[in-house]
Coordinates of C-alpha atoms in Angstrom, one line a residue:
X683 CA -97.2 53.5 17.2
X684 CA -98.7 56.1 19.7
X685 CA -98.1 54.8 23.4
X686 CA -101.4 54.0 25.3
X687 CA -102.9 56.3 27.6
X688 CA -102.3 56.3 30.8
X689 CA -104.4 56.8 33.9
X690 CA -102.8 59.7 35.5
X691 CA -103.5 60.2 39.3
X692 CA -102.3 63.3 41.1
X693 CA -98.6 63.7 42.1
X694 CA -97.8 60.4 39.8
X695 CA -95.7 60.1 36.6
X696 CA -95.8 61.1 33.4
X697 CA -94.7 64.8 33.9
X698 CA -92.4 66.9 31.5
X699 CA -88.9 66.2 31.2
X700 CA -88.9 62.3 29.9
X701 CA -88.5 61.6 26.3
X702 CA -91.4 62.7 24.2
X703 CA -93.6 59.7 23.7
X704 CA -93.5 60.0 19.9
X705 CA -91.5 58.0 17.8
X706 CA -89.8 61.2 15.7
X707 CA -89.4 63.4 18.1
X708 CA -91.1 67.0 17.6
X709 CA -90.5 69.5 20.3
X710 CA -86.2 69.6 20.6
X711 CA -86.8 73.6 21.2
X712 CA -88.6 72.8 24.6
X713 CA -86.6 70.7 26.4
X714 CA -84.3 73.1 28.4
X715 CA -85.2 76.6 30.1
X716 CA -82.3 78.0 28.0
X717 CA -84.2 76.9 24.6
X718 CA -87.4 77.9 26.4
X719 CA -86.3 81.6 27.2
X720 CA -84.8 82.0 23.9
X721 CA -88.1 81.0 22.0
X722 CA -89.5 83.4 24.2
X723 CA -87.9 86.4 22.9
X724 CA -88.8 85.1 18.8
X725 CA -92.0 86.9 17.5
X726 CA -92.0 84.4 15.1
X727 CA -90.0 80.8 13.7
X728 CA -91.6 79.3 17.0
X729 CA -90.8 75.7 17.5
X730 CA -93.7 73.2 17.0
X731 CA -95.2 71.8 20.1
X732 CA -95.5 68.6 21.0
X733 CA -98.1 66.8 19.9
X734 CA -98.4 64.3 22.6
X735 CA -98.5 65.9 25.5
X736 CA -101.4 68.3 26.7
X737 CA -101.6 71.5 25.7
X738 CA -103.4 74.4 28.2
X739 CA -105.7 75.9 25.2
X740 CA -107.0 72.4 25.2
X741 CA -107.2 71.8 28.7
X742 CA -109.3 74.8 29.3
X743 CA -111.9 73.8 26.5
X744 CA -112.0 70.3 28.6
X745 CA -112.4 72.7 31.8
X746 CA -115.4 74.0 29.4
X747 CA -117.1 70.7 28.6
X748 CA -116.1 71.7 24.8
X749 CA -115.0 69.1 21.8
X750 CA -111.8 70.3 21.2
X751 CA -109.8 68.7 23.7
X752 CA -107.9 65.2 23.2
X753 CA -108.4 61.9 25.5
X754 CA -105.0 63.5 27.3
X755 CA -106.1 66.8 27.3
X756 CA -109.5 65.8 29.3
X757 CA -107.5 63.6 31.5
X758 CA -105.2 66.4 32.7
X759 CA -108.9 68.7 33.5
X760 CA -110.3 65.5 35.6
X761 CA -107.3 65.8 37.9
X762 CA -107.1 69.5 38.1
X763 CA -111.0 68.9 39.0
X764 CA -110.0 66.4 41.7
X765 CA -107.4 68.8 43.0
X766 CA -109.7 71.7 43.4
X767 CA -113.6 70.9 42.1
X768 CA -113.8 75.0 41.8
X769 CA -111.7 74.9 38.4
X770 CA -114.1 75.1 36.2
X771 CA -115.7 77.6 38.2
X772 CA -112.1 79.5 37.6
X773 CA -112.8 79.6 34.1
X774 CA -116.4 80.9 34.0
X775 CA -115.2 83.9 36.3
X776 CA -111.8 84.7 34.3
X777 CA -114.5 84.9 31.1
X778 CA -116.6 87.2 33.3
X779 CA -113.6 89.0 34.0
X780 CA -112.9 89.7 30.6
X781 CA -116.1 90.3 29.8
X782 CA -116.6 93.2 32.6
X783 CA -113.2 94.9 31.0
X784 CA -114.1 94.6 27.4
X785 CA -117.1 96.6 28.4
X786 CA -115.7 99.0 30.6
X787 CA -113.3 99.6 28.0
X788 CA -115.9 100.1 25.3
X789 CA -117.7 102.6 27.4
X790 CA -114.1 104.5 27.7
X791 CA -114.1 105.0 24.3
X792 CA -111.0 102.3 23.4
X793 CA -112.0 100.6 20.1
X794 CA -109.2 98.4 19.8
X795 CA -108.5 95.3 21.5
X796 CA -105.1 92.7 21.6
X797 CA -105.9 89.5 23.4
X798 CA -102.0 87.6 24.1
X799 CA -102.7 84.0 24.5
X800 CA -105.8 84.1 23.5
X801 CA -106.7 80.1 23.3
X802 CA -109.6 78.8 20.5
X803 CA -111.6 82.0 19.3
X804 CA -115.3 80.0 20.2
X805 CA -115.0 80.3 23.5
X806 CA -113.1 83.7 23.5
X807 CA -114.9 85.9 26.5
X808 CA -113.5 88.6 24.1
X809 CA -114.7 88.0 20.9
X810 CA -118.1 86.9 23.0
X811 CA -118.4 90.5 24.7
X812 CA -117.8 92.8 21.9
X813 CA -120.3 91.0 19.6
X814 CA -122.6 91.7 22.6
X815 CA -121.8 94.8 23.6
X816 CA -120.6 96.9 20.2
X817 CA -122.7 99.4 19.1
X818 CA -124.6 99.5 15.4
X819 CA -122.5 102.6 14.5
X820 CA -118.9 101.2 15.7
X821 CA -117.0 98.8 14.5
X822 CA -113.9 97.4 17.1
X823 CA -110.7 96.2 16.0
X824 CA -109.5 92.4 17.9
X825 CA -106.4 90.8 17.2
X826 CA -106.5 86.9 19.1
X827 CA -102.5 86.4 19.6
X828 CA -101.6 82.7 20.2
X829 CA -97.8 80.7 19.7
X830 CA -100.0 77.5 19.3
X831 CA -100.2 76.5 15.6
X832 CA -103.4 74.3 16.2
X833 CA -104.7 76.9 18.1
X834 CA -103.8 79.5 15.4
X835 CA -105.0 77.3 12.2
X836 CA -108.5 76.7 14.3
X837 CA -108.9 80.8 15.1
X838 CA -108.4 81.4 11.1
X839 CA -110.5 78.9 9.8
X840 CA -113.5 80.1 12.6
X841 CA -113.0 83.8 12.3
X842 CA -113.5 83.1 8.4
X843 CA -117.2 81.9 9.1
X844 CA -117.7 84.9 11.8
X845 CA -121.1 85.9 11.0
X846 CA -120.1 89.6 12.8
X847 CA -117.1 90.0 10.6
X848 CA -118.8 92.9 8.7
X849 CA -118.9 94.7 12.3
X850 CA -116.2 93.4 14.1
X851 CA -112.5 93.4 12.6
X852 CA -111.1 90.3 13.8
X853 CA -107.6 89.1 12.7
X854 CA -105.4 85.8 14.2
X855 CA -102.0 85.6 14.3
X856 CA -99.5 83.3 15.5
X857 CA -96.5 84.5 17.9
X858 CA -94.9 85.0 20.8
X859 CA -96.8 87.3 23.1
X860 CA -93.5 88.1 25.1
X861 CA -92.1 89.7 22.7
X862 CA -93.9 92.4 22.7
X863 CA -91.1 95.5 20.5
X864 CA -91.8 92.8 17.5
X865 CA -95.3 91.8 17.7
X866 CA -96.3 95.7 18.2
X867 CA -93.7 96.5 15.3
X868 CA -95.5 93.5 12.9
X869 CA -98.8 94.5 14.0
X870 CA -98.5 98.1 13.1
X871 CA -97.1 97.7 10.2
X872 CA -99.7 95.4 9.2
X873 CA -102.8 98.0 9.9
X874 CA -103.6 95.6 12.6
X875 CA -103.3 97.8 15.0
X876 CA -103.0 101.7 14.8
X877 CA -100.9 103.0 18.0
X878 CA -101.5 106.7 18.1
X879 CA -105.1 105.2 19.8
X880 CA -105.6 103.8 22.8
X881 CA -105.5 100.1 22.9
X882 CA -106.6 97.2 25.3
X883 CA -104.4 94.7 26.0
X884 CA -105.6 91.7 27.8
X885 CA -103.0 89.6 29.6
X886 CA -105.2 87.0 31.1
X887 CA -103.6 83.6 33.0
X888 CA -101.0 84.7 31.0
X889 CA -98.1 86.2 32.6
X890 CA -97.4 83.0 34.5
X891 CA -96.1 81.1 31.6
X892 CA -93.5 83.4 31.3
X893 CA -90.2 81.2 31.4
X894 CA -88.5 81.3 35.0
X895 CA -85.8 83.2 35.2
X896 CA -87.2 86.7 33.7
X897 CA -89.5 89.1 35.4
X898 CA -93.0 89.7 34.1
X899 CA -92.3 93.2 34.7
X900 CA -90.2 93.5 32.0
X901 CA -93.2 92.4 29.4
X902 CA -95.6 95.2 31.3
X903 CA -92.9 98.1 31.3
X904 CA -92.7 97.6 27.6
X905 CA -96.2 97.7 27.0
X906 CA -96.3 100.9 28.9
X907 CA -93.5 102.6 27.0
X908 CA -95.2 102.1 23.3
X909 CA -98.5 102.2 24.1
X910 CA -100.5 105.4 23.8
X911 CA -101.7 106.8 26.8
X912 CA -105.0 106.3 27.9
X913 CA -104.4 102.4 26.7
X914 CA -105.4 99.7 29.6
X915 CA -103.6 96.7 30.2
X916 CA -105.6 93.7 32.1
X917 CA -103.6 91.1 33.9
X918 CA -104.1 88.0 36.0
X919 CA -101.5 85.8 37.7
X920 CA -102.0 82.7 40.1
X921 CA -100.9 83.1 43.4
X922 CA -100.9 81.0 46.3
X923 CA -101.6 83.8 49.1
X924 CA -104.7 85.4 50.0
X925 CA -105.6 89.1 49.6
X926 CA -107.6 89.1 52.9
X927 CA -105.7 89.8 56.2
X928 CA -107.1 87.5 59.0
X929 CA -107.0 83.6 57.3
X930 CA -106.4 81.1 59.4
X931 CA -103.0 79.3 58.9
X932 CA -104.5 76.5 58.1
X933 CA -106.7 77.9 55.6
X934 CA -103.3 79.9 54.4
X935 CA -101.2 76.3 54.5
X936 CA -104.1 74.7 52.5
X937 CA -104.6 77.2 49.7
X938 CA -100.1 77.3 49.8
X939 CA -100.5 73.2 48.8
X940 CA -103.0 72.8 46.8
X941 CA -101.4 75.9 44.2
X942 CA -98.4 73.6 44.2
X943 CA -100.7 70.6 43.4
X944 CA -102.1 72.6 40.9
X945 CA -98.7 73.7 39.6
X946 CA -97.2 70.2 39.5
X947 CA -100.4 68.8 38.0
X948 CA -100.2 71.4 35.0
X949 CA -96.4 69.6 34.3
X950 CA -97.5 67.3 31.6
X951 CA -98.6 70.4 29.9
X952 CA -96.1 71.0 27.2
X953 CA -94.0 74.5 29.0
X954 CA -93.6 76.6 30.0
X955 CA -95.6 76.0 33.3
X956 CA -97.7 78.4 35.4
X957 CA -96.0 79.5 38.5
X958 CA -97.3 82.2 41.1
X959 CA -96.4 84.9 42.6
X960 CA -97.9 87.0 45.9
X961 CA -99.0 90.5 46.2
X962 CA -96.6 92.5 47.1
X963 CA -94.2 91.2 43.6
X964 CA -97.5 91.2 42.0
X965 CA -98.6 95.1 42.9
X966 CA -94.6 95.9 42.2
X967 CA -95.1 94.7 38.7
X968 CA -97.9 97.5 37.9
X969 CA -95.9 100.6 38.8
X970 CA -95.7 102.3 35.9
X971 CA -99.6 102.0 35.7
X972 CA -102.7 104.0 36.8
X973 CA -104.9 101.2 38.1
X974 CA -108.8 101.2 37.1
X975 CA -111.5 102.1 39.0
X976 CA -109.6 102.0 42.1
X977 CA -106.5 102.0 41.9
X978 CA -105.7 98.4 44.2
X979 CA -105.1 94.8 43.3
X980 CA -107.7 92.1 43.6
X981 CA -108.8 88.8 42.5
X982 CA -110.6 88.1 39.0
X983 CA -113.7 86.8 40.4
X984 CA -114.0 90.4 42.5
X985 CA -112.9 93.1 40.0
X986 CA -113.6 96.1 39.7
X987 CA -114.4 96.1 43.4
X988 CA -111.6 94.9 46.4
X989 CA -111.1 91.1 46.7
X990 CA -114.3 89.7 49.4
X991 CA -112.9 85.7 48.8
X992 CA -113.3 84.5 52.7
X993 CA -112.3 80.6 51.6
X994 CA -109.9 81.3 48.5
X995 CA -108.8 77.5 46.6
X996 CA -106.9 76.8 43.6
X997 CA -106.2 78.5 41.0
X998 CA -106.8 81.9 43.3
X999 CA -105.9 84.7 40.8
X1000 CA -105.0 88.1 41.2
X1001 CA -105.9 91.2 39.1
X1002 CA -106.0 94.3 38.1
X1003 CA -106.3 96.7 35.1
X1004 CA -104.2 99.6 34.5
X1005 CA -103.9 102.7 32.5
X1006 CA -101.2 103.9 30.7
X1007 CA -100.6 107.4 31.9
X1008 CA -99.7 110.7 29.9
X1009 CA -96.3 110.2 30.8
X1010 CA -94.4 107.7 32.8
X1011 CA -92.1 109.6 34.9
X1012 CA -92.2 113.6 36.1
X1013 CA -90.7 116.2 33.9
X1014 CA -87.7 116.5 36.6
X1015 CA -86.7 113.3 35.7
X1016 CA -87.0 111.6 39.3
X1017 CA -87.6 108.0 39.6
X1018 CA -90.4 108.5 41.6
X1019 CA -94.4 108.6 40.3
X1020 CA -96.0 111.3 39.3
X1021 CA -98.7 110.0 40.7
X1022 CA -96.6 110.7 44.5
X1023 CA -96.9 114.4 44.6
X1024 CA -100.7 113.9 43.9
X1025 CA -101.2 111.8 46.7
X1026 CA -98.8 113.0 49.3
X1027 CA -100.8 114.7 51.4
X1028 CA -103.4 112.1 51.9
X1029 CA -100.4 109.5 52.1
X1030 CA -98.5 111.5 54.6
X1031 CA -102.0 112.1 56.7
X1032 CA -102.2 108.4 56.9
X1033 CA -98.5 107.9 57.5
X1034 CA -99.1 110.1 60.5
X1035 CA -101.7 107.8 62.1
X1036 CA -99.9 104.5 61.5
X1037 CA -96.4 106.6 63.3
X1038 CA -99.2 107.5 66.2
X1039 CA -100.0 103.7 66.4
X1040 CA -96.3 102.5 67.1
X1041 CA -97.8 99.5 64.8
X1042 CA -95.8 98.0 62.0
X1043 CA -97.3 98.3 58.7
X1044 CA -98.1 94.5 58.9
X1045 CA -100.3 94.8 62.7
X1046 CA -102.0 98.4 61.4
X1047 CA -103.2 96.5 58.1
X1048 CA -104.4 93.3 60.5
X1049 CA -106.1 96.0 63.2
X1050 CA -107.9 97.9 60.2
X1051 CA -108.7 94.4 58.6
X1052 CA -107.7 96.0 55.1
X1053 CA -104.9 93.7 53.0
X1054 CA -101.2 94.8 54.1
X1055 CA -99.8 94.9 49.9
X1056 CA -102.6 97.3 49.7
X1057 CA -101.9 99.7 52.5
X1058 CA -98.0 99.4 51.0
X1059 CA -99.4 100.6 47.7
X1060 CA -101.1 103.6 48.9
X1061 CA -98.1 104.2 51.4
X1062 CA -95.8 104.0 48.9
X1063 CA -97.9 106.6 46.6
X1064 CA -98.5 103.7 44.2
X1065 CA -102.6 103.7 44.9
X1066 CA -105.0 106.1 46.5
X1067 CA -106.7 105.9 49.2
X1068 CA -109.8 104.3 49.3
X1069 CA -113.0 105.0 51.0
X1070 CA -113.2 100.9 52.2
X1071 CA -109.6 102.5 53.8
X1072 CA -110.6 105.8 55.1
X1073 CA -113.7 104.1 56.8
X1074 CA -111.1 101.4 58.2
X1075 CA -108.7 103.6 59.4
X1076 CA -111.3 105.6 60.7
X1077 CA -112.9 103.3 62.8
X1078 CA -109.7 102.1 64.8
X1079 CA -107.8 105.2 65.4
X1080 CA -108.4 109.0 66.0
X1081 CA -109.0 109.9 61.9
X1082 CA -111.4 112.0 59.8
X1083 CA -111.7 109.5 56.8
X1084 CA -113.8 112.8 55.3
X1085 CA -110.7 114.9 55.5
X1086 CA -108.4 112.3 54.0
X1087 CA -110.6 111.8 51.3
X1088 CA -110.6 115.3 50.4
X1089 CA -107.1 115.9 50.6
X1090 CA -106.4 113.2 47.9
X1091 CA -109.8 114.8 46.0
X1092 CA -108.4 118.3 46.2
X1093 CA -105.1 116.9 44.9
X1094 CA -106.7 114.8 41.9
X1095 CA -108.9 117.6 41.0
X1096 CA -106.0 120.2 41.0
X1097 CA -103.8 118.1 38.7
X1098 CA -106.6 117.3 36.6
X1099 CA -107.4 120.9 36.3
X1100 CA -103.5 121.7 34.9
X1101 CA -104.0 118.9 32.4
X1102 CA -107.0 120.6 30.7
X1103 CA -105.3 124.0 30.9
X1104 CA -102.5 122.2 29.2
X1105 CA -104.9 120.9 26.2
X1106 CA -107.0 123.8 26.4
X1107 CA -108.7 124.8 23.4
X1108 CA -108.5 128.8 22.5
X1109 CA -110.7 131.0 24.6
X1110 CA -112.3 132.3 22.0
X1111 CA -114.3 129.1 21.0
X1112 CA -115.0 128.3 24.5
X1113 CA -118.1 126.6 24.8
X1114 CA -121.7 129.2 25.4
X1115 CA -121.5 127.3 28.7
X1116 CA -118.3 128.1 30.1
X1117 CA -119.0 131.6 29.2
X1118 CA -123.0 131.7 31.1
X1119 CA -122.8 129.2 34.0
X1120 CA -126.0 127.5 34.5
X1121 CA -127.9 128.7 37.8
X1122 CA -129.0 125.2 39.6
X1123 CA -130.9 125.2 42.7
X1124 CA -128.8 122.7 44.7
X1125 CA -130.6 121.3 48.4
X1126 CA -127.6 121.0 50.8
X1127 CA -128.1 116.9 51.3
X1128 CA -128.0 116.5 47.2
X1129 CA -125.6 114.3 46.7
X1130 CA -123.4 114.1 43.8
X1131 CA -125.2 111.6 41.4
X1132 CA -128.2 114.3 42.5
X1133 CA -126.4 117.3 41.9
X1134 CA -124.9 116.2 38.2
X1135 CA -129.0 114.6 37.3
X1136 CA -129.9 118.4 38.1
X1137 CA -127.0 119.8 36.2
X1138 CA -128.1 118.0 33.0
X1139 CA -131.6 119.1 33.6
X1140 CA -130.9 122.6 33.1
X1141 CA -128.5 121.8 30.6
X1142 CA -131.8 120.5 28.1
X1143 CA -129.5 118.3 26.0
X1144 CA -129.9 114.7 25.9
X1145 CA -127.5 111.8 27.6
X1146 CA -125.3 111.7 24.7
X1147 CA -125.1 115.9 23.8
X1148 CA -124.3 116.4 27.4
X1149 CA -121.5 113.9 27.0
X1150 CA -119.9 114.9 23.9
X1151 CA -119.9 118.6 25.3
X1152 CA -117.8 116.9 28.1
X1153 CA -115.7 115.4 26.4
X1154 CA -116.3 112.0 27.5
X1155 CA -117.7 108.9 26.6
X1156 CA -121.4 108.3 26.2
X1157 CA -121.5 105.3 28.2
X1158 CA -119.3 106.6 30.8
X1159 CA -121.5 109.9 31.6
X1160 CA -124.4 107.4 31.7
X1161 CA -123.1 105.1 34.4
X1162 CA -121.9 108.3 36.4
X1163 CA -125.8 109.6 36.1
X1164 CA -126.6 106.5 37.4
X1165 CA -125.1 105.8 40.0
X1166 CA -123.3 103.3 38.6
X1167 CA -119.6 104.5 38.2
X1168 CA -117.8 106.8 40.7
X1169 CA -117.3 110.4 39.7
X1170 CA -113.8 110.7 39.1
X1171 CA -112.0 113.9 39.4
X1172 CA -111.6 114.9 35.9
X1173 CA -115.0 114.8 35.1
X1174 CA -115.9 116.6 37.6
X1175 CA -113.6 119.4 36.9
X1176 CA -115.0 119.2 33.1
X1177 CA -118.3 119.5 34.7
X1178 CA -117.0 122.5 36.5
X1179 CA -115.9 124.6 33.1
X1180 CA -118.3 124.1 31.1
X1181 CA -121.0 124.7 33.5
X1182 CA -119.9 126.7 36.3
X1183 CA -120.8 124.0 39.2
X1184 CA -118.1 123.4 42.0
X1185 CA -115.8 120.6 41.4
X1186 CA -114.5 120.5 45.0
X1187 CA -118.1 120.3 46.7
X1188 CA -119.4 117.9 44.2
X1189 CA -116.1 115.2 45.4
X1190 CA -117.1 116.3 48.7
X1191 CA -121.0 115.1 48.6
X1192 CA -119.7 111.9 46.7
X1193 CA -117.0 111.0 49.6
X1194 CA -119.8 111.8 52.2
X1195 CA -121.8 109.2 50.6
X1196 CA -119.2 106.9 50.3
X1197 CA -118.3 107.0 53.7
X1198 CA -122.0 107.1 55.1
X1199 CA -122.8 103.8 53.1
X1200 CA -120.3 102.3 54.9
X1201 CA -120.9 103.1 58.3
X1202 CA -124.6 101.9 57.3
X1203 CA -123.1 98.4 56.4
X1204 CA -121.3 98.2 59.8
X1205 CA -124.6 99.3 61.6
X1206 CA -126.6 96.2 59.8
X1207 CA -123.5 94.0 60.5
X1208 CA -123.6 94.6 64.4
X1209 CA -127.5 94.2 64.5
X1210 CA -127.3 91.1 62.5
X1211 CA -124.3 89.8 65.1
X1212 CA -125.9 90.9 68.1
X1213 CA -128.4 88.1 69.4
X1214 CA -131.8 88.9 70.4
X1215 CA -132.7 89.6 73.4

């Protein structure tokens, strides 16, 4: 006889731990961190869960307002609610999230796509964005991972009815997202997945059911070593601290309480249970990755642009995407990033100013009112410097933020430059272009969008033409035309090749913009603060 259910208030029993309420017991694997851990490091044999305590998948589609959830299962999402009402709006922005990634990865050119814990397929922001977003011509490859056998059986039967299948190559499986040399081994071998392409891994409200007692790192590092490069990774993790610089404690104390609320509410869940993590161990967790667009952590609800949350409330969740790079460590063999040389003079530049200041790194970040893990990323060579930074630094001590974006553009564009010489193709069968630069009449207050609208003018080929004779994506050349994606320093170094335009003054007009929005913001800001006379 199943036990009746109870009417669970916040901080009151029944939490794990007690005796499984069901007569013949069905989850002995889950009752100790040691069993835990170890079924952590199984692809496969996975121990069943227990079928009378909530499960998270479920609680999410209760979150949802969906029918999949049981009478437990929507008890467990009406306390969550009373601990923080925005929970459900946590789940609509870590679907946008995933949504926003699955596009920008699209228009990157990755076609494959492995989605680790990836709950019931219906509401999957994955499967939802790439049936939106795939073109007639392409047809992307998913793979929904989940350890949950409900979860798994429910995926199979609804992919089955998919009435995309034809144009989207869906495939569930059940297993143990942690352990990732297996899974990628199975996968492989199984033409689920081909890993001489890039691939997009999604590791959404994930990592922070990884058992305690082993490092999430160790599930990202792995990732990086067998993926190919050019593959993203997207993760989220709750935290309880705040990416902002200047909350009040009790704001701080309140978002610190109601995470552990949170945390011990999600107990009765069947483990292992969500726990956080701050910044600084969250940003230490991406080294071995180039983050995308802009190389900084934020929250879910803000990427790809820096966290703006003024009142953040449970669950607050960090995030950021990152690329796998060419190569992981320097051909010297040093510990340190490649990525370090690149940015060294920009880093040392700003290094300079905070010695000047006779700040520590903590009062510089809360004088420049930018987040302190950042400023320790781009310090530490981990991140670049931002124009949101340059302005900052700019506008509290004796800096050009021009001059210390060039130095990291100069840098970028130089080592981009030695990567294409490295894949160049014969100089014989360089493009006409390369050989006959175009001749473009440039005004001197172009800027770069401008500039690169005029260069494909004069080129006469369409949007798609002039990509493909760049060498990059067609969606990606059409967002840079557009304003809408930042002109990165390879492309502008391809543009620089094949068509004879300046790479270095096109980076220039593009941080000059940058930095002259941003003074316009503060110039609104004051007027809008100032009262009338």
């Amino acid at each position: 006889m199943i036990p009746a259910i109870p009417q669970w208030r916040d901080e009151q029993v029944p939490h794990w731990g007690g005796p499984c309420p069901r007569p013949v017991k069905c989850c002995k694997g889950l009752h100790t961190p040691v069993q835990r851990a170890t079924n952590q490091k199984q692809w496969g044999s996975l121990p069943a869960p227990c079928g009378q305590r909530p499960h998270p998948a479920r609680v999410d589609d209760a979150l949802r307002s969906g029918t999949l959830a049981s009478p437990r299962d929507r008890l467990l999402a009406a306390e969550l609610l009373r601990i923080s009402p925005a929970a459900a709006v946590a789940v609509k922005e870590r679907d946008s999230f995933t949504a926003r990634v699955v596009e920008d990865a699209l228009a990157e050119g990755i076609a494959q796509f492995l989605d680790l814990g990836c709950g019931f397929v219906s509401s999957s922001a994955t499967c939802r964005a790439l049936a939106e977003t795939m073109s007639a011509d392409s047809r992307p490859q998913l793979v929904l991972v989940d350890n949950d056998a409900e979860v798994d059986d429910y995926n199979r039967a609804w992919l089955d009815r998919f009435p995309l299948r034809d144009r989207l190559s869906a495939h569930a499986v059940r297993g143990n997202c942690f352990a990732v040399d297996t899974m990628l081994n199975e996968l492989s071998a199984a033409q689920r997945l081909d890993l001489d392409r890039p691939v997009c891994v999604l590791l959404v409200d994930l990592l922070h059911y990884f058992e305690r007692g082993r490092s999430p790192k160790s599930i990202i590092h792995r990732l990086t070593a067998r993926l190919p490069p050019g593959s993203w990774i997207a993760i989220t993790h709750l935290t309880n601290q705040p990416l902002r610089p200047g909350l009040s404690p009790s704001e701080r104390a309140a978002l610190r309480d109601g995470t552990a609320r949170w945390c011990r509410a999600y107990e009765r869940c069947v483990p292992p249970h969500p726990r956080v993590c701050g910044p600084a161990t969250f940003a230490d967790w991406l080294t071995d990755l180039e983050l995308v667009p802009h190389d900084e952590i934020t929250s879910q609800a803000c990427w790809p642009g820096p966290d703006t949350t003024r009142h953040p409330c449970p669950p607050f969740t960090l995030a950021a995407v990152g690329r796998v790079p060419s190569t992981t460590t320097p051909p010297s063999g040093t510990p340190r990033s490649a990525r370090a040389s690149v940015r060294a003079a920009a880093r040392d530049m700003l290094a300079g100013v905070l010695a000047d200041s006779g700040e520590t790194r903590e009062s510089f970040a809360e004088s420049i009112g930018y987040p302190s893990s950042q400023l320790d990323q781009v310090l530490n060579s981990r991140a670049r410097v931002t124009p949101e930074l340059a302005h900052a630094v700019a506008r509290r001590y004796d800096c050009d933020a021009l001059t210390l974006l060039t130095l990291q553009d100069h840098a970028e564009l130089a080592a981009a430059t030695a990567r294409r010489e490295q894949t160049a193709i014969p100089a014989g069968s360089a493009p006409a272009a390369h050989r006959h630069p175009l001749r473009v009449d440039i005004d001197e207050s172009a800027s770069a969008v401008e500039v690169l609208r005029a260069v494909h003018t004069a080129t006469g080929l369409n949007s798609g033409a002039f990509a493909d004779t760049l060498g990059y994506n067609r969606t990606t050349i059409a967002k840079t035309l557009s304003g809408h994606r930042v002109l990165t320093a390879a492309v502008a170094d391809s543009i620089a090749w094949h068509y004879g335009v300046d790479a270095a003054d096109l980076l220039a007009r593009q941080a000059r913009a940058q930095l002259a929005a941003l003074e316009d913001r503060d110039r609104r800001t004051r007027a809008a603060d100032t009262p009338p006379a």
